Structure formats: C-alpha cells, structure tokens
XYZ file of C-alpha atoms in Angstrom:
609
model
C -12.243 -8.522 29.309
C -9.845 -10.804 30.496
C -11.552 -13.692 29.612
C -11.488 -12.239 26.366
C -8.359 -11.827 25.518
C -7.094 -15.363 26.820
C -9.554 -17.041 24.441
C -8.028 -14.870 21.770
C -4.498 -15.854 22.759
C -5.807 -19.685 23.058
C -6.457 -19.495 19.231
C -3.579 -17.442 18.351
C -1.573 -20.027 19.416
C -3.506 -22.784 17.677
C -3.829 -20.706 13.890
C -2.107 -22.184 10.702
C 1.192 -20.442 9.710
C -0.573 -19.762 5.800
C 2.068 -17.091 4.724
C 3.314 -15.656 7.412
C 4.709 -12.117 7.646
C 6.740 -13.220 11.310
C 9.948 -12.317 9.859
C 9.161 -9.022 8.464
C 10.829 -5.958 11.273
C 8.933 -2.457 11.669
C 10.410 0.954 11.643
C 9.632 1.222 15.410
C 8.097 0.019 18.196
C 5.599 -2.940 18.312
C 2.173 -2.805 17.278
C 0.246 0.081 19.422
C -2.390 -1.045 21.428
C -4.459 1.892 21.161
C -4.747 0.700 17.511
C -8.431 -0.901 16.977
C -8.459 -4.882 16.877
C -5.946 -5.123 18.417
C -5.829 -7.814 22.015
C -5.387 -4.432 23.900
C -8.292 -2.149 22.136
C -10.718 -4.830 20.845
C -13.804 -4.129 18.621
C -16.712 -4.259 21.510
C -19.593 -3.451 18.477
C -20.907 -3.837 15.177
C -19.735 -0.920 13.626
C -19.805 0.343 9.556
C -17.888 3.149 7.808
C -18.478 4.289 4.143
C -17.163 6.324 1.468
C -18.693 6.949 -1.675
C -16.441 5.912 -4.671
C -17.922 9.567 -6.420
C -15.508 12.445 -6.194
C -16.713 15.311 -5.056
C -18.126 17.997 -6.763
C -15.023 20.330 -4.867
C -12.496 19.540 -2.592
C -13.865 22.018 -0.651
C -17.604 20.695 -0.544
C -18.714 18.131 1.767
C -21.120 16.580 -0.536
C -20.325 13.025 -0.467
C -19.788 10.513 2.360
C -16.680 9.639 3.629
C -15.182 7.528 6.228
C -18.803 8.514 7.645
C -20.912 6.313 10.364
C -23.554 4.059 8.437
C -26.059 1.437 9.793
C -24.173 -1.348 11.543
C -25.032 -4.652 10.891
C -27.215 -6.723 12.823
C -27.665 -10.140 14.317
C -29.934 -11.166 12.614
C -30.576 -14.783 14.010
C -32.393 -16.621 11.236
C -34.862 -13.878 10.061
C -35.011 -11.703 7.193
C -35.284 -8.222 9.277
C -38.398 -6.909 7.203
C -36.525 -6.513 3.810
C -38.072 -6.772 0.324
C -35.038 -6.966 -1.152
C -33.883 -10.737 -1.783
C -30.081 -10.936 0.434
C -27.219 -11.108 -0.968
C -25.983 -14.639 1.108
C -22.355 -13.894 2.131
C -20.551 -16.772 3.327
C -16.796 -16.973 5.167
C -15.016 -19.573 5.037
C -13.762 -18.975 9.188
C -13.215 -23.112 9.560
C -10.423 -23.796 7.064
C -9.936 -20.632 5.170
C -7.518 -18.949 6.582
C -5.281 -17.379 3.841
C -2.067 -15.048 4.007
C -1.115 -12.906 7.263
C -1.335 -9.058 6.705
C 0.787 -6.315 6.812
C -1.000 -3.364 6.436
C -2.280 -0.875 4.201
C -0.117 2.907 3.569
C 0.728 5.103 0.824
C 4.568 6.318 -0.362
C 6.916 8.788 0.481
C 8.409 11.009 -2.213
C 10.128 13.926 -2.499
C 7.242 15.536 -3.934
C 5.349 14.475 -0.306
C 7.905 15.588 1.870
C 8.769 18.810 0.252
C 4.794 19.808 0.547
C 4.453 18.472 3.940
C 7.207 20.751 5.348
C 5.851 23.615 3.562
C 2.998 23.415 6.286
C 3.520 25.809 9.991
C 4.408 23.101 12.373
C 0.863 23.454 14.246
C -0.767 22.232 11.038
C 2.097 19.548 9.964
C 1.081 17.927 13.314
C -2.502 17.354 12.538
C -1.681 16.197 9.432
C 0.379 13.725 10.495
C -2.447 12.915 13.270
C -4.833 12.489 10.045
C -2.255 9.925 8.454
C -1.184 8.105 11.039
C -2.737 7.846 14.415
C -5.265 5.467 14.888
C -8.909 5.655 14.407
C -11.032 7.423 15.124
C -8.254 10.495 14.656
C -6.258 8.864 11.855
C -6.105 6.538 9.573
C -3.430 4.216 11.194
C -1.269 3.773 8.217
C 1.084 0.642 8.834
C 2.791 -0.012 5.463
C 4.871 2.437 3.588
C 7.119 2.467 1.012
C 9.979 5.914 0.221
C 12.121 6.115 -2.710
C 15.906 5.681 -2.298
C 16.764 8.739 -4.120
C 14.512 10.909 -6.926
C 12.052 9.583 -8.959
C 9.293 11.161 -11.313
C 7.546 13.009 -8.479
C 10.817 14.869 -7.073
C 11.103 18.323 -9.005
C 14.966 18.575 -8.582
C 16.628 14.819 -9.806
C 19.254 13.302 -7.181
C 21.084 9.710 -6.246
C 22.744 9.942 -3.199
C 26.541 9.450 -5.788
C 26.122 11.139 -8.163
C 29.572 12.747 -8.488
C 29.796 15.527 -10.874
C 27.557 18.725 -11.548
C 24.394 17.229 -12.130
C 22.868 14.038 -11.886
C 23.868 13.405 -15.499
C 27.401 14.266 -15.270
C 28.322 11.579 -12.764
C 31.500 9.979 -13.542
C 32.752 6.649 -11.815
C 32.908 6.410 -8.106
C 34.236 3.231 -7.708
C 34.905 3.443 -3.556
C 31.814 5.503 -3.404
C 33.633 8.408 -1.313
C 31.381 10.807 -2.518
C 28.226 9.212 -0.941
C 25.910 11.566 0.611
C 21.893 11.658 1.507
C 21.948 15.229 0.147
C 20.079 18.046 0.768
C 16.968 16.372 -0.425
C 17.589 12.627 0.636
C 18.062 14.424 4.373
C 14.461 15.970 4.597
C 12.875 12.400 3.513
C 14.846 10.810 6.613
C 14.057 13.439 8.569
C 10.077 13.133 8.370
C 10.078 10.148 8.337
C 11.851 9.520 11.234
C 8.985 12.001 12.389
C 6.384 9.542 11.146
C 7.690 7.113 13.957
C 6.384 9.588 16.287
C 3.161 9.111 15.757
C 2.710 5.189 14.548
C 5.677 3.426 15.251
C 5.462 0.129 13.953
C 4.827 1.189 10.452
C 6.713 -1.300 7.540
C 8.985 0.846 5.731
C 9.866 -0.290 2.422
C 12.595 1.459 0.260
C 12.827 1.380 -3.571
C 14.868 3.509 -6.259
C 13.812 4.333 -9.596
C 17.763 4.822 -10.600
C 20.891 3.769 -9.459
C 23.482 6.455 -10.470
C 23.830 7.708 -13.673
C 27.595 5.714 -14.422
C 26.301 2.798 -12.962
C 24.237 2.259 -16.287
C 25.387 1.632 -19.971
C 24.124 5.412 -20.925
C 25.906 6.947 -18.223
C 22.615 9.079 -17.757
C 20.337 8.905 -14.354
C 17.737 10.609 -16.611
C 17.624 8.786 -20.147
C 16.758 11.415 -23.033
C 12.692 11.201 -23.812
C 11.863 8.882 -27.210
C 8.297 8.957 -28.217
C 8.333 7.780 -31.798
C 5.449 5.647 -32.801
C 4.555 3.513 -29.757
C 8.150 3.003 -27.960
C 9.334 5.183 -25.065
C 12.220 2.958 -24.210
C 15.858 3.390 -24.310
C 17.749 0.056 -24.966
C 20.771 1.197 -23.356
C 18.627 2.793 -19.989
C 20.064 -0.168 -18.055
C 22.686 -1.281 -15.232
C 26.166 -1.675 -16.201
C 26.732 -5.003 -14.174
C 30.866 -4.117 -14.274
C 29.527 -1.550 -11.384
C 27.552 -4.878 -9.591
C 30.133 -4.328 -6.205
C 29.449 -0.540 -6.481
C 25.516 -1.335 -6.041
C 26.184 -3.471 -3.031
C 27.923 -0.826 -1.567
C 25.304 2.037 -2.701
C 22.193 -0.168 -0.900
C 24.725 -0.528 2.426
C 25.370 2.638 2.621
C 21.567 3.872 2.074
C 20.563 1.737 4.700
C 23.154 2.322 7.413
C 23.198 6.523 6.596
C 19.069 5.771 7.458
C 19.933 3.816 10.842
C 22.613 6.391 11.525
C 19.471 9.077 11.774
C 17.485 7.183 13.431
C 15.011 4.969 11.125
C 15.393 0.974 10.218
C 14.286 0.701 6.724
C 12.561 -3.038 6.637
C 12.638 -4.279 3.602
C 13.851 -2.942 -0.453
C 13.701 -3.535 -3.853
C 16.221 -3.800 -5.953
C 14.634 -1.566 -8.550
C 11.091 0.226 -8.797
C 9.864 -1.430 -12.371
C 13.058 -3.095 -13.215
C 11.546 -3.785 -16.838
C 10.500 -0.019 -17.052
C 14.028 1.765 -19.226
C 11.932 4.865 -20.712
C 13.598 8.699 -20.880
C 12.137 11.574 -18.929
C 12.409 10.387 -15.921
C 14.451 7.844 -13.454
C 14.648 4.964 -14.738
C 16.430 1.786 -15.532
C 16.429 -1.793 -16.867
C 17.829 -4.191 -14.226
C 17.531 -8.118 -15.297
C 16.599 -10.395 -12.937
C 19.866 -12.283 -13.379
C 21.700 -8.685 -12.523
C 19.428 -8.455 -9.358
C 20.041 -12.053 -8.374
C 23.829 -11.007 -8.959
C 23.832 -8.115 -6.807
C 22.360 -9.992 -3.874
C 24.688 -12.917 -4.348
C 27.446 -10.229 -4.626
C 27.229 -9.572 -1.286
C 24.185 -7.291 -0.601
C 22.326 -10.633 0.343
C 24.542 -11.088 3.128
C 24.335 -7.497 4.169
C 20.586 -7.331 4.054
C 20.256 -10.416 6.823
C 23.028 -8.817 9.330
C 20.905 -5.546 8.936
C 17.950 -7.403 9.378
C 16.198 -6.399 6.414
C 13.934 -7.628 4.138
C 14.405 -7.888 0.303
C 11.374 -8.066 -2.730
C 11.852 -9.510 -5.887
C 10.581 -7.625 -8.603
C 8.080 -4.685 -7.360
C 6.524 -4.259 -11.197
C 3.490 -5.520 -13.107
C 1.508 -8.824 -12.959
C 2.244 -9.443 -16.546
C 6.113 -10.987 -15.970
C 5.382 -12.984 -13.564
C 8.833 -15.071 -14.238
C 10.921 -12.286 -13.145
C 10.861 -13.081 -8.969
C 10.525 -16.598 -9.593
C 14.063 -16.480 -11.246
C 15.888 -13.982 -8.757
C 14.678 -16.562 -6.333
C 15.847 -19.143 -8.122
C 19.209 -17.855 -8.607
C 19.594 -16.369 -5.288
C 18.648 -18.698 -3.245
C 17.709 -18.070 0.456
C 18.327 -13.867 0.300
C 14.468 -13.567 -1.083
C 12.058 -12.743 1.881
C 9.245 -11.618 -0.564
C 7.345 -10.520 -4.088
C 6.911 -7.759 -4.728
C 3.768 -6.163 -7.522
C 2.230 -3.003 -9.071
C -1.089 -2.626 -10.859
C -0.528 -1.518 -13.943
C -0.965 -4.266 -16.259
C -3.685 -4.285 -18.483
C -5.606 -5.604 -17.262
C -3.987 -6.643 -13.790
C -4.438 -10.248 -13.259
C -3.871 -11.081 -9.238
C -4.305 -14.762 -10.022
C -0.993 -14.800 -10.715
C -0.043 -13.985 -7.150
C -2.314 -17.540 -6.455
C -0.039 -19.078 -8.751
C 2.952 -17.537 -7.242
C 2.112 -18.832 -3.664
C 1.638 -22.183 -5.238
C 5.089 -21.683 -6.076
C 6.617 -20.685 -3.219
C 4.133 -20.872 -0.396
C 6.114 -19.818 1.988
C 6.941 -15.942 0.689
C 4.670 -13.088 0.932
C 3.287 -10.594 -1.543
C 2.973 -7.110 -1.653
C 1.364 -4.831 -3.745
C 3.651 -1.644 -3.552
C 2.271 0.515 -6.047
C -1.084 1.935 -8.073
C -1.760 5.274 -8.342
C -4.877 7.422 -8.748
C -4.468 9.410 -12.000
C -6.798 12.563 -12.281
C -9.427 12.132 -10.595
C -12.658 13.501 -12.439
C -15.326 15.483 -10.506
C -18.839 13.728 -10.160
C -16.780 9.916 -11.905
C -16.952 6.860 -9.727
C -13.191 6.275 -8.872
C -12.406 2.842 -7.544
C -8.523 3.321 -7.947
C -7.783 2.547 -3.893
C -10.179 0.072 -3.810
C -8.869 -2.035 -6.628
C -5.798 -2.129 -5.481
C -6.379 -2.811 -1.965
C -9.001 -5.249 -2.550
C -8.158 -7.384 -5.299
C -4.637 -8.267 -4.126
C -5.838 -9.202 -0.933
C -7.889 -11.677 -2.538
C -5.668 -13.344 -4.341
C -2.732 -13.442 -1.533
C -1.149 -9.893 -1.101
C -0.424 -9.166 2.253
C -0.472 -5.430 1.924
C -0.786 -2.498 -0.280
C 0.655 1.016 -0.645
C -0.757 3.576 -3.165
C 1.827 5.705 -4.810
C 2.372 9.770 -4.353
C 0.754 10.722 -0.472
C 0.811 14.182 -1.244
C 0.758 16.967 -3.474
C -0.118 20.677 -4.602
C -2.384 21.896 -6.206
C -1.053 21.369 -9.230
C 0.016 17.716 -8.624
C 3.304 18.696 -8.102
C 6.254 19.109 -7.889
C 7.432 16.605 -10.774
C 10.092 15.599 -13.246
C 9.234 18.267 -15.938
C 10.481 15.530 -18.776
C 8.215 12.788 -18.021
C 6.873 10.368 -16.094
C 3.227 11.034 -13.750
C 2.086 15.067 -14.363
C -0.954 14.097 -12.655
C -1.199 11.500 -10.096
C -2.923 12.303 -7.237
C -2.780 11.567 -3.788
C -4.275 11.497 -0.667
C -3.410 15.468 0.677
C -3.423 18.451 -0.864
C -1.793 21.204 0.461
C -3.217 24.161 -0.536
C -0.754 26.605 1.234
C 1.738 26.882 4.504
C -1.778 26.801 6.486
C -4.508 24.468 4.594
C -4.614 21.308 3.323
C -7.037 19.510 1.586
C -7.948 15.868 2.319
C -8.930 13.789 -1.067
C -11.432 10.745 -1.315
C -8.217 9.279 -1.740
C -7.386 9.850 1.955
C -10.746 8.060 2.849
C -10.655 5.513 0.397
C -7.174 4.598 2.395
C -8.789 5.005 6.138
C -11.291 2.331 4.746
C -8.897 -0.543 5.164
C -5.972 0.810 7.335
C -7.947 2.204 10.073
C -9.336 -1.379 10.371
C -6.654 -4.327 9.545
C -3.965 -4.878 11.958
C -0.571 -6.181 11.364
C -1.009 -9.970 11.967
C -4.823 -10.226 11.151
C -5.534 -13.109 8.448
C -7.057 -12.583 4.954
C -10.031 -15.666 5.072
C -11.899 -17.402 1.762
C -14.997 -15.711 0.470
C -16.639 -18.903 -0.342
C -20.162 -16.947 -1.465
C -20.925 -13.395 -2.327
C -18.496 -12.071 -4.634
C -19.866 -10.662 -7.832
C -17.720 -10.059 -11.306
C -14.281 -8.637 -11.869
C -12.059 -5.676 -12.869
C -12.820 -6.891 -16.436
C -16.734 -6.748 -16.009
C -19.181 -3.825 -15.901
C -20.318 -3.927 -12.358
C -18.977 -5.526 -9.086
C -19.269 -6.830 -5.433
C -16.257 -7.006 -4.018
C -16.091 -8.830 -0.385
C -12.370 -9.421 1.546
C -12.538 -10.772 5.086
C -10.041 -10.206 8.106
C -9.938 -11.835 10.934
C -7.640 -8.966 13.622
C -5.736 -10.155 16.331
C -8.388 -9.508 18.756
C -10.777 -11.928 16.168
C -13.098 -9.419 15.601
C -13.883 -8.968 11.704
C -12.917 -6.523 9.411
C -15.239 -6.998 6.465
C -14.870 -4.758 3.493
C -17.596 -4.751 1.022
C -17.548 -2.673 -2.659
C -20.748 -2.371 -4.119
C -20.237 -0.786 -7.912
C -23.893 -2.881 -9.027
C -25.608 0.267 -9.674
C -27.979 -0.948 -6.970
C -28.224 -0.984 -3.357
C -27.641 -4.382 -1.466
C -28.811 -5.917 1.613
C -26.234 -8.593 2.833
C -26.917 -11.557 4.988
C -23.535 -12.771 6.537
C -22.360 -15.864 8.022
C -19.640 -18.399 8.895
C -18.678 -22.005 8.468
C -17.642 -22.273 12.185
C -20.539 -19.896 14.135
C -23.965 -19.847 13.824
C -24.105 -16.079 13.788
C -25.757 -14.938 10.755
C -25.240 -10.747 10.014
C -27.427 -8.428 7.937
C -27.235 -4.836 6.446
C -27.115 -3.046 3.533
C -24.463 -1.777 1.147
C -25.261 1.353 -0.410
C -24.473 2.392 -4.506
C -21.515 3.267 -5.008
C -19.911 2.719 -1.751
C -16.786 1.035 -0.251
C -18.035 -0.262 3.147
C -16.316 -1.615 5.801
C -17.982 -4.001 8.466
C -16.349 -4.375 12.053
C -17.934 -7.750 13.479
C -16.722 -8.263 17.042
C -15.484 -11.688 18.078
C -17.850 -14.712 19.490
C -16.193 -14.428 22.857
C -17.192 -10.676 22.933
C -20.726 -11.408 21.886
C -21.001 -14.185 24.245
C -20.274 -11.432 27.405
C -22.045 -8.899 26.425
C -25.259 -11.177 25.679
C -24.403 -12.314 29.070
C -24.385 -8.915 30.261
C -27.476 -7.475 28.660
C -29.374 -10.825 30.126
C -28.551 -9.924 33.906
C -29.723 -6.506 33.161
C -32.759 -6.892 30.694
C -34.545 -9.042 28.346
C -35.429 -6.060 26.765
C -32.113 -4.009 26.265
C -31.237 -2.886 22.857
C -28.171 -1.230 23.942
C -26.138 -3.901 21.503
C -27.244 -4.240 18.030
C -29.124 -7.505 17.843
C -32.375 -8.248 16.023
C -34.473 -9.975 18.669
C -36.139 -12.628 18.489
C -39.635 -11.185 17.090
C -37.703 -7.739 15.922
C -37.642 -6.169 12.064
C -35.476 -3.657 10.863
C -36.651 -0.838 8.832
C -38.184 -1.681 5.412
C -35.801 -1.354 2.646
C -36.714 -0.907 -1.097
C -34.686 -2.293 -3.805
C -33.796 1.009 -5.698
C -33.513 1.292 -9.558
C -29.982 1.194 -11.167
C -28.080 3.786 -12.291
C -25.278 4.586 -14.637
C -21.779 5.362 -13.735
C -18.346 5.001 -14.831
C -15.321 3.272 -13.472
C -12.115 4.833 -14.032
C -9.386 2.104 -14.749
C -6.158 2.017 -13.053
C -3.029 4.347 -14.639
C 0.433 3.529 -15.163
C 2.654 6.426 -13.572
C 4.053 6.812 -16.855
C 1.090 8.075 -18.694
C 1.466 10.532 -21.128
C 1.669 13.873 -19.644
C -0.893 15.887 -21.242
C 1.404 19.284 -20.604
C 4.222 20.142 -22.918
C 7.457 18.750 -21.559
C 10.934 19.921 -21.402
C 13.699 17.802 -22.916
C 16.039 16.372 -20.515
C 19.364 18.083 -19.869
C 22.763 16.713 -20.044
C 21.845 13.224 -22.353
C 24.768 13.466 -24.324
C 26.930 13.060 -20.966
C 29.322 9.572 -21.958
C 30.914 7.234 -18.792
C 33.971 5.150 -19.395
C 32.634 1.813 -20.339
C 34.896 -1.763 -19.058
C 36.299 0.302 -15.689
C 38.308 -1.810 -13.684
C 36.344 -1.758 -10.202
C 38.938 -1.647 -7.690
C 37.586 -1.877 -3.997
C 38.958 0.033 -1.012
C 37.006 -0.320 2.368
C 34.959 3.220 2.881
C 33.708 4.328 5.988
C 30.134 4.711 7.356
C 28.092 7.615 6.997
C 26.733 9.355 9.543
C 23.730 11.503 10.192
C 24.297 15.395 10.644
C-alpha cells in the first residue's frame, strides 16, 4: 500500500484550498489512524451501511435496520447489471467540484447527558463511550461536538459558573468576577469530557451558553419569568446589559482557561446559543450582534487568538442571515467562522451559498437540530436533514442537540424550553442503555467522513427538497485516503437502483437504495482499484473476491416495487411547547443595580481541583 498512499499524498498536495478548516485546533491528539479513510486505514472495498428512517416499533425490538451491512455497489463497467428498473444516473462532479473541507459530524454535551452518563457502573459507561466514539466498526467515531458553557434547558438544576448569590436569580454584580467557579455541575461536564479524549482524541469541541449571568442582563434574571400570551414568548428586557461588556470578556477567559486547567482545549465558541432567542422558562438571552462584535473587540478577540481558539458568529436560524455578516463586519479579523441551527421554517441552506459568496474564506457549521418525539412506526428524517442538507449547501459539519437522556427525556428545565427532545442514548438504569435510531442515523455519516475529506458537486441525481413530498438526497466526500463516502436518502416511496459515475474516472457504480433508507456508499480510491485489479489478474481471470461486474456478468434481477405512504416528521425548535404542565420560574422578581460603574482589578486564574 505504499504506492497508495504516495499517490494520495501527490494529490493532497495539489487540491484547491475551497474553505478550508486548516486553522480550526482539536481537543486532542491528531486525527487517529485507526479511523476509516483515513491515509493510515484506507477503504480497500465497496462497502454499504443502512438505516431505515422508521422508528422502531420498541426500543427494545430489533425490527428495523440499522447501521446494518447491505449490497455494496458494483463496478459496473458500462452495463446495466440485469435490472428492470430504469437507473437513477448519479453524476460527481470529482474534476472541478470540490466544495468546503469537513469537520465532522457529533452530537452535544449537556448537563442532562452527563448527569445520565455517570449514572451508568463504570463497566457499562465504557462501552458506551466505545459506542460513541471509537471508530467503526465499534463506534461511531464522533469528531465534532459542541457542550454548553453553563445550564441550559436540558440541565434540571440552573447554573452560570458567577452567579453570586443564592440562586441563579439572585446574582448581584461581580464586577472582578472573584466568585468564579465551574461548580459542582460545570465540574462533571469537564470531567467526561476530558474522558471523551480517551477514546477519540481529535474531536472539535465547540462551547456555547444559553445565559450569561443573571446581572449581566437588563432583568437581572438568568431565567426570565415564562410569557405565553397570544403568540409571544419573549421578554424585551431578557437581554445583555452591555455596561457588564468587560465582565463577559473576563467570564469567556476564565471558562476557557478553568477547562485547560483540567485538562481539555475547548476549540472554538459562540458568543451566545440563539442570540435572537430572549423567551422565559429557560436560559436565555438577547445579545445584538453589535454587543457580540463589542465583546470581541473588547478584548475577548484578542484572548481567543493567544488561546488559540476559534470563535462563530451567530449559532441560530437561517432566517437572519445579516446577523454574522455584521459581527464580522464590525469585528474585523477575530471571526474564524458561522455558525447555524435548523429551526427556521422552513430552513433555507442556500443562504449558507450566499454566505460563502460573501466571505469565501470562513466556514460553516451547523451546531444544532434536534429530534423532537420521535413517533413509533413514523419515518423520521430529523439527523438526516440536518446532516445532509447543510453539507450541500457549504456546512462543514453538524452536531445534533441533547446526546442523551432518560427515559423520560430528562432531566430538564421544568419552566420551559425542550420536554421532549430526544437523543441518541437512553439510559434506562445504572446497568442498560438503550441505543435510538438516532444513534444510527449519526454512525451513518460520522463513522464515514474524516476531518479533512472534501464535500464535491452533485451535478445529477438529486431529487426535490425539504419543502416537497418525497426526496433523493445524494452528498459526496472525497476522505483523505480518496476513497468515497457517498450518502444517499431515498424518502421516494420507491426503491432505487443507482448508476454512479465521475467527471474525472471512467468508473461507473451501481446498486440499489432501498425505501425509506439513509445509505451510505464507501467507494475506494482509483489507485486502490487499480492494485487490486492488478492483483486479482496475477491470480485469476475468474476471481470474484472484489466486487466487480465482469465483463459478461448480471446482478440479481430487481423489480421496481409499488410506492407507499409515509410521513416525514419536520424539524423542531427546542423551544416547542412543552405538552406537560410547567412550573413558574422562581425568583423573577429578583432586581440588579442598573448603570454600575465597572471597575477592573486583575483576578487570578482558576484552577482545576
């Protein structure tokens, strides 16, 4: 294989720079090379994985397919391999359309995540964190992750890490922050996640809050009392005091050198989780993008770049697009990326084309969509949408929200916010866990994309929208060991058989896409195909040990089946109305000095117990 991997190095070298991620750190070591596609563990085989997009029946029944061994796909060198079915002609653009540079694909530490996780013996918190993060075939080889930087509405006790006073809406000014501290809580996030590096070490850890502290906003309240009359849940005043605009500088330094005291380098944050999102019930606030250009101009810029991490504008909806265009704009050169969610209605990612047109130079994330109640025997393409379709249109990476839960999709704020978003573990008690089609859904992508692989143009193949009935979905990575990584979602209410090729080879692919199915293709590189068909020619014409159609060969017979009706779930806003009763918020009538005089003493560092 040595041959192999210095023709993959010869066209490493001689790639376009479209979007490049180069800059971005990890939490850890460098990429593992026991990860698949990578130049040290290459793809030696057609391979294909499915899940069905139905949820089971049970948690506990193993009546669908998931991350399960399909058909691979085969060369199919100019014939149709038997099939009645007309192909559907898939075409990659592999000569000049080489797109954005990936990150990877994860999920998101919260509180509710961690404090289920360590409920687990520490035999079965091991293979759990096997199942989430060591690479395929055991795990799913998560490499992008995001935490929050304090509570937010899927913590059951509320928190910032300065609170200062009783409760977390009793703070009162700390202008020097002396009463900094991860807490209780803040310390078992670092803690397993520190863990996480472990087992994947090169994971890209981004940080967000939902709040800063409660006196650091005009209402003086972390948690903002719940209004639900008529249509508006917002409170006008839910928003940062920008007198406090030092005080935030110090709040992210601190955060991020109390996490590098214990042992983790956070990569990259945002400035707020849904800075246009100022409801009660939860942690929230309203942070203008003037205030966050502010803030980094204020110094945190500066502090971010000796730290040697990462900041993205915005991390909300697609539907105010403006909002990291003018943090960029105003702070110019402390901006290393976008940042998006999914829960515009409906999410248009061809703003993120327009955004690169912009400012071609900056990735884009997606760093939240979550799964929202899954229904037994639905269709649930929540994972898949928001993998998928950002991809397309120029995200380098994608992180679902909540990674774990209980059984009762818990714990959470009991005010407001999510009361059912689901993620991709269960755990069921201190010795079982549950894995979701969630968990799957995930494997599909991050088991298979490695940091560095490029997104490449669909030029032919792809089928409607999130806005139509039914779909065929198609993204294309190239890995760093140029094998493929093709990932196919089939929601036509009809089986498909694909036929596969490439502006720059003349190898043409075929298989079929089930129903109902995400499906993901691994197509090894030319300069693997071109020694093993030198291999299997010294050693017999007739081998079939690789997965070609020969010359004169047919696959089996396959028979267009009928359609069938199912239902697509759309994509949930973590703030959907609970449908439990829920408990008003305590402490809202707590009132912070407004017009404080911010005097600033140095503070010293914390460290890690």
């Amino acid at each position: 294989m040595v041959a192999t991997r210095l023709a993959i190095f010869a066209t490493i070298i001689s790639q376009s720079t479209a979007q490049s991620i180069a800059g971005f750190g990890s939490s850890g070591s460098s990429e593992s090379g026991t990860s698949l596609g990578n130049i040290d563990h290459p793809v030696l085989q057609a391979e294909s994985y499915v899940t069905d997009a139905r949820i089971p029946n049970s948690h506990k029944t193993n009546d669908t397919r998931r991350l399960a061994r399909s058909r691979p796909p085969r060369l199919a060198k100019g014939n149709t391999g038997g099939s009645t079915c007309v192909p559907r002609s898939v075409l990659i653009d592999d000569l000049h359309g080489v797109k954005q540079e990936m990150m990877g694909f994860g999920m998101s530490w919260t509180d509710c995540t961690v404090e289920n996780l360590n409920k687990l013996q520490p035999g079965i918190f091991h293979n759990v964190m096997n199942e989430l993060f060591a690479p395929h075939p055991i795990g799913n080889d998560m490499g992008m992750m995001r935490h929050t930087i304090g509570s937010s509405d899927m913590s059951g006790r509320q928190y910032s890490f300065c609170d200062n006073g009783p409760s977390f809406n009793e703070g009162e000014p700390d202008l020097d922050l002396e009463t900094f501290a991860l807490g209780e809580d803040g310390q078992a996030m670092v803690n397993i996640i520190k863990i996480m590096g472990e087992y994947k070490g090169d994971v890209f850890l981004i940080g967000s809050p939902w709040s800063y502290p409660g006196w650091m906003k005009h209402n003086g309240l972390a948690v903002a009392q719940r209004l639900n009359t008529g249509t508006s849940y917002n409170n006008l005043n839910n928003s940062f005091d920008r007198q406090y605009t030092k005080q935030a500088v110090a709040y992210f330094t601190k955060y991020l050198d109390a996490y590098k005291a214990c042992g983790v380098q956070v990569n990259a944050i945002t400035l707020m989780n849904e800075p246009l999102n100022y409801q009660g019930g939860y942690p929230c606030m309203f942070l203008d993008a003037a205030d966050a250009a502010d803030i980094l101009n204020a110094g945190l810029g500066a502090a971010l770049q000796e730290r040697n991490v990462s900041l993205l504008a915005y991390d909300h909806n697609t539907d105010q697009a403006a909002y990291p265009m003018r943090v960029i704009q105003r702070a110019p050169g402390f901006v290393n990326g976008a940042a998006w969610h999914c829960y515009a209605y409906l999410a248009n990612y061809t703003v993120l084309e327009d955004f690169h047109e912009a400012f071609p130079n900056t990735p884009q994330f997606l760093t939240e969509c979550s799964n929202y109640k899954p229904q037994a025997g639905a269709l649930n393409w929540a994972v898949a949408d928001a993998f998928m379709l950002p991809t397309q249109f120029g995200s380098s990476g994608s992180t679902m929200w909540v990674m774990a839960t209980d059984e009762k999709y818990g714990p959470h704020a009991p005010w407001g916010g999510c009361d059912a978003c689901s993620g991709a573990i269960i755990v069921n008690s201190s010795t079982t866990y549950t894995k979701t089609n969630d968990y799957y859904m995930v494997g599909q992508f991050s088991r298979f994309v490695r940091r560095g692989a490029r997104n490449y143009k669909v030029l032919r193949g792809i089928e409607g929208d999130i806005s139509t009935k039914g779909q065929f979905g198609i993204i294309a990575i190239n890995n760093p060991d140029k094998s493929w990584a093709i990932v196919f979602k089939n929601n036509l209410n009809r089986t498909e058989t694909v036929r596969l090729s490439f502006t720059g080879t003349s190898h043409v692919w075929e298989g079929t896409i089930d129903n109902a199915t995400l499906t993901t293709w691994l197509i090894p590189s030319d300069q693997v195909l071109l020694e093993t068909s030198g291999r299997r020619n010294s050693t017999s014409n007739n081998s079939t040990g690789f997965p070609f159609l020969g010359k004169n060969a047919t696959t089996n017979t396959t028979t267009c089946p009928s359609p069938t009706t199912t239902t697509t779930p759309a994509p949930t806003s973590t703030s959907t109305n609970p449908e439990t009763p829920l408990l008003p918020v305590p402490n809202t009538m707590h009132e912070v000095p407004q017009n404080v005089l911010a005097n600033q003493k140095p503070t010293s560092l914390p460290t890690c117990p």
